[in-house]
XYZ file of C-alpha atoms in Angstrom:
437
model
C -11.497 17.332 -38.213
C -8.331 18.856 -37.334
C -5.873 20.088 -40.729
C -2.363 19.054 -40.231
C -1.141 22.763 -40.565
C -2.847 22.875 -36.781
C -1.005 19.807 -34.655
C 1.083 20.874 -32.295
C 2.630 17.409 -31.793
C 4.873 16.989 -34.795
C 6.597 14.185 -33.683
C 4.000 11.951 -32.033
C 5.046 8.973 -33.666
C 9.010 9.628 -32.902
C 9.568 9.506 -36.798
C 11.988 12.956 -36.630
C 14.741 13.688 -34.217
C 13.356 14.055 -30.825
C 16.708 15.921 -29.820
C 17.057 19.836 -29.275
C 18.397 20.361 -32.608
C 15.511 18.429 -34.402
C 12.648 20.014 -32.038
C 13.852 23.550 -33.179
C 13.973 22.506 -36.583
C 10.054 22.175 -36.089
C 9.573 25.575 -34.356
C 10.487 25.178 -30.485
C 11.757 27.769 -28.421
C 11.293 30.297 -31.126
C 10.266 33.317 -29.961
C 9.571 32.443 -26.330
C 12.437 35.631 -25.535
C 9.484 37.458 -26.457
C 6.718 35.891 -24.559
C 8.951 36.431 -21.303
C 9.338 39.574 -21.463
C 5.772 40.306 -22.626
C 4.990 39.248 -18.978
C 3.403 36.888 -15.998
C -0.265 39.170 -17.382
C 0.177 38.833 -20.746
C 0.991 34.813 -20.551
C -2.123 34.311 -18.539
C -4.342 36.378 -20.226
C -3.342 34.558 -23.965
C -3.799 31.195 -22.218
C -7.159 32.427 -20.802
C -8.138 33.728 -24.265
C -7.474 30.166 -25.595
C -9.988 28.248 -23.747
C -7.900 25.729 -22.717
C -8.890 23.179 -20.114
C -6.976 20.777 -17.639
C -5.498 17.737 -19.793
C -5.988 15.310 -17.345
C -9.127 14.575 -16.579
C -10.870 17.273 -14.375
C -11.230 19.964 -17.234
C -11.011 22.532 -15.024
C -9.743 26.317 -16.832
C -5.866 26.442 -17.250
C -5.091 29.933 -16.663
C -7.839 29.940 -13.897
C -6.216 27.460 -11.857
C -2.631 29.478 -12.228
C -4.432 32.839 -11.141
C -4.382 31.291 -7.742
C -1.131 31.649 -7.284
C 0.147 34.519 -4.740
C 1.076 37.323 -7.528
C 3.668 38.279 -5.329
C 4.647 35.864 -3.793
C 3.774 34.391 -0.572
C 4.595 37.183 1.243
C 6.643 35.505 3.756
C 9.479 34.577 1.751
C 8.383 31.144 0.112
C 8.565 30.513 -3.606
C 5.959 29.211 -6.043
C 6.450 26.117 -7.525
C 4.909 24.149 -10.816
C 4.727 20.489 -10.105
C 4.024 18.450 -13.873
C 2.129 15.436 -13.644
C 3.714 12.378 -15.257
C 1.916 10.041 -13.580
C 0.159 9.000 -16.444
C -1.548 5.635 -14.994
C -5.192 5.673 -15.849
C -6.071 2.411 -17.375
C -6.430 2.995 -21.474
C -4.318 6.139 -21.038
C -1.437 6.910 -22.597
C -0.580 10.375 -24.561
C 1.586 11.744 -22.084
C 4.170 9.410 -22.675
C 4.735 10.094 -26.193
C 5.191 13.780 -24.967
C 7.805 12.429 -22.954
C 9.517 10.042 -25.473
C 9.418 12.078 -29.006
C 8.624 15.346 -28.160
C 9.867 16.149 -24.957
C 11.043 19.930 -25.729
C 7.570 21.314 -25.913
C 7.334 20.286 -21.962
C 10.711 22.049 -21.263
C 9.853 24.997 -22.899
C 5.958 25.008 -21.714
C 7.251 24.597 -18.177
C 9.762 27.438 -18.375
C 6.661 29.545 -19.744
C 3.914 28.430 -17.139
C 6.478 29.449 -14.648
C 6.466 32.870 -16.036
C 3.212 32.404 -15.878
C 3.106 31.951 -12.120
C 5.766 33.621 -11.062
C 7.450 30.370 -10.220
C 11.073 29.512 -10.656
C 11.251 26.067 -10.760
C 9.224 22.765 -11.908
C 9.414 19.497 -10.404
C 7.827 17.013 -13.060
C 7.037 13.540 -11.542
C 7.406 10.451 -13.950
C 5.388 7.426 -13.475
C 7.530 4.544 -12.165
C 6.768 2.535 -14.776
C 8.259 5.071 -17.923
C 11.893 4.418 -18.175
C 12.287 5.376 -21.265
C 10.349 8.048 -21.221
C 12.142 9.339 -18.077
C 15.636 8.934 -19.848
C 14.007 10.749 -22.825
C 12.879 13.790 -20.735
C 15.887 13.846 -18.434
C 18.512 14.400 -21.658
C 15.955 17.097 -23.119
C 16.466 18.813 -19.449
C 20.161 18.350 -19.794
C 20.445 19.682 -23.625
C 17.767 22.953 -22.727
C 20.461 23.607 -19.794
C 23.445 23.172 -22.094
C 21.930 25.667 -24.206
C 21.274 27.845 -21.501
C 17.639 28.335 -22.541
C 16.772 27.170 -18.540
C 18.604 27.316 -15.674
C 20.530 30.446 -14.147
C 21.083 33.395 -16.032
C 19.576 31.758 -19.114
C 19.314 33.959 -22.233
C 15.720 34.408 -21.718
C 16.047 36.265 -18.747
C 13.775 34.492 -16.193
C 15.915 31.736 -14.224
C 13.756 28.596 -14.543
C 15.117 25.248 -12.972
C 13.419 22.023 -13.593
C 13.909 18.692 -11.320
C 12.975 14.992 -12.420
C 11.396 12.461 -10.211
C 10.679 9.276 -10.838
C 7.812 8.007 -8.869
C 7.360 3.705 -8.213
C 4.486 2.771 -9.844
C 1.163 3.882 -7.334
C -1.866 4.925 -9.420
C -2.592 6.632 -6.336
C -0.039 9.275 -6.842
C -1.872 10.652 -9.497
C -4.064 12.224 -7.154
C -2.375 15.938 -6.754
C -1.859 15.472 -3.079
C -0.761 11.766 -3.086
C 1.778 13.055 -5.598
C 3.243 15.806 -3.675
C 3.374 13.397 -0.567
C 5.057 10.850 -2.646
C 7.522 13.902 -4.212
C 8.433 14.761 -0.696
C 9.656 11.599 0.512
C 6.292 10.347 2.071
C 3.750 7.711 1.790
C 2.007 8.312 -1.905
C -1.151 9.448 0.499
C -3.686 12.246 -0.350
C -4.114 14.965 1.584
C -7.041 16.396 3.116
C -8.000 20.335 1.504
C -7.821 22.868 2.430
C -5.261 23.746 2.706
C -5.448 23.468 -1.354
C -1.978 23.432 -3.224
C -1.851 27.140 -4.332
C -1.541 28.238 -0.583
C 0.313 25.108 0.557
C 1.995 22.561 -1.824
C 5.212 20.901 -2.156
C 7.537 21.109 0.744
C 4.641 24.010 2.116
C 5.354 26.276 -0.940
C 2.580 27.521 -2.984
C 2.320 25.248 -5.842
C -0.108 24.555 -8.997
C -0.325 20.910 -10.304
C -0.734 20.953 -14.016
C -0.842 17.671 -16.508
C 1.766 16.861 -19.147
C -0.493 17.825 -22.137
C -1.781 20.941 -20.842
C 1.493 22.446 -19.613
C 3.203 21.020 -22.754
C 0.452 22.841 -25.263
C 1.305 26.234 -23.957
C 4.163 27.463 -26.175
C 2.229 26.645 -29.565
C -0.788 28.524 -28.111
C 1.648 31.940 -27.489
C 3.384 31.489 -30.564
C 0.032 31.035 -32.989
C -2.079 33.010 -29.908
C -4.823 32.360 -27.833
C -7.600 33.109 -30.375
C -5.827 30.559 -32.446
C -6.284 27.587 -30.230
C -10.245 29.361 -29.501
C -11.107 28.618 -32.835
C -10.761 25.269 -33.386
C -13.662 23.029 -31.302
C -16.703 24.472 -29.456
C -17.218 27.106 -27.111
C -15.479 26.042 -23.809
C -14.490 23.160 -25.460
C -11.890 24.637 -27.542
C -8.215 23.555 -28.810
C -6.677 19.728 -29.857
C -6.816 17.073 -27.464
C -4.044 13.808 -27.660
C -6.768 10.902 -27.655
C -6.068 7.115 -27.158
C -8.319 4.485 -28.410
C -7.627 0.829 -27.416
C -9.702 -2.074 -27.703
C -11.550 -3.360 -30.633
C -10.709 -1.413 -33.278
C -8.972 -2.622 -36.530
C -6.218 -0.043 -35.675
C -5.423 1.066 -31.868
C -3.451 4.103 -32.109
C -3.016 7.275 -30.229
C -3.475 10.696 -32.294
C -4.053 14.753 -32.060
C -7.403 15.684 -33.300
C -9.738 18.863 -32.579
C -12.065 18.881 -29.773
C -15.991 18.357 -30.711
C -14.829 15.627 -33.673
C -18.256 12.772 -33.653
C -17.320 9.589 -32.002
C -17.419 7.720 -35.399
C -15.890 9.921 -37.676
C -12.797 9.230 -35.369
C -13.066 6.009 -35.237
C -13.459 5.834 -38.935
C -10.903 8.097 -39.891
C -7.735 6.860 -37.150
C -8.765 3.538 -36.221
C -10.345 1.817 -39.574
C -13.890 1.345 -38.072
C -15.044 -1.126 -35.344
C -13.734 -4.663 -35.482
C -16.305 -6.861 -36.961
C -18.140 -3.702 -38.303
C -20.254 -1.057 -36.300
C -23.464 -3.120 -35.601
C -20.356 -5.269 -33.570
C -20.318 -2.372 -31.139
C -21.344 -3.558 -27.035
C -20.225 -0.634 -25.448
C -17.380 2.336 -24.829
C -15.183 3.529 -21.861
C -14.862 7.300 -23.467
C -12.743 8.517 -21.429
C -10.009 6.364 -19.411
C -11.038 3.499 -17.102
C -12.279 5.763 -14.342
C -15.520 7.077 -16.521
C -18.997 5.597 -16.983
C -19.104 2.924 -19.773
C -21.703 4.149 -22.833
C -23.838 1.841 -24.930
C -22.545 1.407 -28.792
C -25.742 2.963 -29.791
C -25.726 5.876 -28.065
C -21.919 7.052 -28.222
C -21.321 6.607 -32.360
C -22.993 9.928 -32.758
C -21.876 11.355 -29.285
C -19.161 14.114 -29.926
C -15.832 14.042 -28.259
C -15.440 16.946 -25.486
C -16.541 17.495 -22.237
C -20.317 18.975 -22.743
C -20.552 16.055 -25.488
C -19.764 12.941 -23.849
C -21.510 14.813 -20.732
C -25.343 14.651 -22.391
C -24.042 10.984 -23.045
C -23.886 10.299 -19.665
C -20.171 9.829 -19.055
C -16.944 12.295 -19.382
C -14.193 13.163 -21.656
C -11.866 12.740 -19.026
C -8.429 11.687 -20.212
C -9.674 11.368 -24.037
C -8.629 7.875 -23.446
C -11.251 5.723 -25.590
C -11.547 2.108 -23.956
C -14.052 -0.208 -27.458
C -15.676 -3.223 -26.450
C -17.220 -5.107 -28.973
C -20.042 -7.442 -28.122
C -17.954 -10.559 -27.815
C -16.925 -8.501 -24.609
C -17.519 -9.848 -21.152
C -19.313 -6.545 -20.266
C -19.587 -7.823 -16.598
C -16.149 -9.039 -15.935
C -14.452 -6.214 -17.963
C -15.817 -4.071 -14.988
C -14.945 -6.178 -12.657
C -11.660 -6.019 -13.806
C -11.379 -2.868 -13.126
C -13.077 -2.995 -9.611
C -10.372 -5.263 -8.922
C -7.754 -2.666 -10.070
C -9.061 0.175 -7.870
C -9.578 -2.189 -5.018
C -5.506 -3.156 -5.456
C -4.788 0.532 -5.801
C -6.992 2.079 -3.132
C -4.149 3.706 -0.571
C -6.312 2.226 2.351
C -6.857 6.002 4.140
C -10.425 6.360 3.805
C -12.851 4.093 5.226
C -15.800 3.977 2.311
C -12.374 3.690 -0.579
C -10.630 0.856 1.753
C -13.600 -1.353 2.499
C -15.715 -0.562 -0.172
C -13.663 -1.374 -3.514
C -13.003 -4.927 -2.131
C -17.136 -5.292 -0.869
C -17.711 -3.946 -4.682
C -14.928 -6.374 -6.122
C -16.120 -8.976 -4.604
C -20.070 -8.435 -5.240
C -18.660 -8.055 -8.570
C -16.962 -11.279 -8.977
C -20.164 -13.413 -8.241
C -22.316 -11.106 -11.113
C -19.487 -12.172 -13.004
C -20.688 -16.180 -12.624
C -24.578 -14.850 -12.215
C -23.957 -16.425 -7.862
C -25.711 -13.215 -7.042
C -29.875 -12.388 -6.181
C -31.665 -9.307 -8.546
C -31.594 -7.423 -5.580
C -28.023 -7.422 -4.916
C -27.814 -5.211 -8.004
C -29.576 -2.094 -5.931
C -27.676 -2.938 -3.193
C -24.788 -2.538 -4.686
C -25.677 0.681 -6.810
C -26.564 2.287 -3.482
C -23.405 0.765 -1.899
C -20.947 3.138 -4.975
C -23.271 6.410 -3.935
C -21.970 5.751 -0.338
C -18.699 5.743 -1.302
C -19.056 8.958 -4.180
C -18.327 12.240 -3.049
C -17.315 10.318 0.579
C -13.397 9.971 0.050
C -10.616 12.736 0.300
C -9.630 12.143 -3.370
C -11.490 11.106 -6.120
C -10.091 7.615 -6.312
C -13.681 6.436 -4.543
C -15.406 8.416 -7.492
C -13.630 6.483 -10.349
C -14.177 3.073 -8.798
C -17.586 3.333 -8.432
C -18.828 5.769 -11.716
C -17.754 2.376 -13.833
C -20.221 -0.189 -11.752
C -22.916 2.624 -11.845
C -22.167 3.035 -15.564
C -22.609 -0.870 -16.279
C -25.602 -0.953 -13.624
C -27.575 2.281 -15.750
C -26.956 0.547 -19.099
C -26.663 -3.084 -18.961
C -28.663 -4.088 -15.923
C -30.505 -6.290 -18.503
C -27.051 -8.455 -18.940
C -26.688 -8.629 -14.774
C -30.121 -10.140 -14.379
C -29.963 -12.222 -17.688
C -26.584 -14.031 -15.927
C -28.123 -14.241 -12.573
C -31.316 -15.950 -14.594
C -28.769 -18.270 -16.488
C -26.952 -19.559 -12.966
C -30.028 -20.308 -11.361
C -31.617 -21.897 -13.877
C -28.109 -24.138 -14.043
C -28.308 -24.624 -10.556
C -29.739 -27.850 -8.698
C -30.319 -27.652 -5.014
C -27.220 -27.847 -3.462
C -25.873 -24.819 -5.983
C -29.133 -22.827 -6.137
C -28.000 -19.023 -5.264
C -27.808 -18.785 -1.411
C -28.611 -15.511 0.281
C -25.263 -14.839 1.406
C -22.912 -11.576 2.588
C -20.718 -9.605 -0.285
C -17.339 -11.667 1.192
């Protein structure tokens, strides 16, 4: 359980002044003079010495993934770049935008000192079309850290530091790293195929890293209090505080800091007032943002809440964003639901991704009624390993680990439907062996 003497995010809730004035008044940009000139080393190695993992899903090391930037450049002239991911569209997910609405300064300032970090000079940061508030937020916070002169040219901390705002249009697909920079340059939100990765060749063919809201925006609390700080509070390489979401049914929804390796129930218990209906109510759990395996209610109240945790579960910690289903849920259609949302969002490049979320979708939609044969089920289990690990991003991975989540864990329901419909069924509407269309 994380003390309150530990948050970073002081103003999650936007009850304090979200301004300059009133995010200084609750310690940004103090010291980070200090941290600049301490050096690009000495950032890295404090962010290395923290632990801290990507924010957005993948988990993959921080300070790792900034290490691959040319340490002197490209050589040839062309500048690094940090490119913040705002594109915060993950079904069940949504922490980044109360970065962007009540606490924007810590992303300033943690952008400024990633730079350092990377020897970069400027950060584009790429709003989801859908945040407009959130993108007005962020764009005066810009405009007052510029007024200030703490970035920009010739600011007082000695490292010129320019930041740029774009506002994407609403494609789930631009998410995807790639996709994103496409989209940032003008270009049809479409991944691109690696290598070459973005470190050697990113936006507009500069080296650039791709880093998400939370873990960029983290950064400055982790120099100021220091790396072994942020170490100490979770489990070995699942250290640090993690913004979770928890949606659903729960007698409170909400969206809160907490420390990595906290149970499963215990948050539930202690930010969302238990279970709705109580915890023997409990069907099943999305623990980690619509892309992740779904995880019985038995198994996941004692599961703990980082990656290696929700790992021996089964699923992942992705996003931290916790999707409760109680068991008046449709189980079956609330995948389908969101076999209908990849299918929609699918950017139509690769093959297995383009035809296979609709033939999924659609198999989907008759398990949904129980108009399906037992065997169908296999079919289609072997139909998402066709498309895993067979796409150029990992949009084909997130629509099928849900149907092979529901398929692992609640086959039982699938067949019990199908056994429902054709007992209902007279001749005439007895299940037909037909294709997935």
């Amino acid at each position: 359980m994380l003390e309150d003497k530990d948050r970073i995010f002081t103003n999650l809730y936007g009850q304090h002044d979200w301004h300059l004035d009133g995010a200084k008044s609750r310690g940004a940009w103090s010291g980070t003079k200090g941290f600049i000139d301490n050096g690009r080393d000495w950032i890295v190695n404090e962010v290395k010495g923290s632990g801290l993992r990507g924010r957005g899903g993948a988990g993959f090391p921080t300070a790792l993934k900034w290490t691959f930037m040319p340490k002197d450049g490209a050589g040839d002239g062309r500048p690094s770049q940090l490119l913040v991911n705002a594109d915060e569209s993950e079904p069940g997910t949504c922490k980044d935008r109360e970065i962007l609405r009540h606490d924007p300064q810590h992303l300033v300032e943690g952008c400024l000192l990633a730079g350092r970090g990377m020897g970069a000079h400027i950060a584009y940061v790429y709003i989801r079309g859908e945040f407009i508030r959130e993108r007005h937020h962020f764009e005066q916070a810009v405009k007052e850290a510029y007024d200030a002169k703490l970035i920009g040219k010739n600011n007082i901390h000695g490292w010129d530091f320019d930041i740029v705002v774009h506002h994407g249009a609403g494609a789930y697909i631009c998410g995807e790293e790639t996709a994103l920079m496409e989209s940032l340059e003008g270009k049809k939100g479409q991944p691109r195929l690696k290598p070459p990765f973005p470190a050697a060749m990113g936006v507009y063919g500069n080296p650039t890293t791709v880093n998400n809201v939370e873990s960029i925006a983290v950064v400055p609390e982790i120099l100021r209090r220091g790396g072994a700080w942020f170490a100490s509070i979770g489990r070995p390489n699942n250290t640090g505080t993690k913004l979770m979401c928890v949606s659903g049914h729960v007698n409170k929804p909400a969206t809160f800091e907490e420390a990595m390796g906290i149970s499963f129930e215990e948050m539930i218990e202690k930010h969302c007032g238990g279970i709705r209906g109580g915890w023997d109510n409990l069907l099943a759990v999305i623990p980690g943002g619509a892309s992740v395996p779904c995880v019985p209610g038995e198994k996941i109240r004692k599961a703990v809440m980082d990656f290696d945790g929700l790992r021996e579960v089964g699923s992942s910690l992705g996003t931290a964003a916790v999707i409760v289903m109680d068991k008046q849920t449709d189980i079956i259609k609330a995948i389908w639901r969101l076999a209908a949302f990849y299918k929609h969002e699918s950017c139509g490049q690769c093959t297995p991704c383009r035809e296979g979320t609709g033939w999924m979708m659609r198999v989907m939609a008759r398990m949904v009624e129980g108009r399906a044969q037992k065997r169908e089920i296999d079919m289609l289990f072997e139909v998402t390993k066709q498309i895993e690990g067979h796409t150029i991003c990992a949009l084909g991975d997130a629509a099928a680990w849900p149907i092979q989540g529901l398929i692992r864990n609640f086959r039982h329901v699938i067949e019990e439907r199908i056994d429902g419909y054709t007992y209902r069924s007279d001749n005439d509407g007895a299940v037909p062996s037909i294709a997935a269309e």
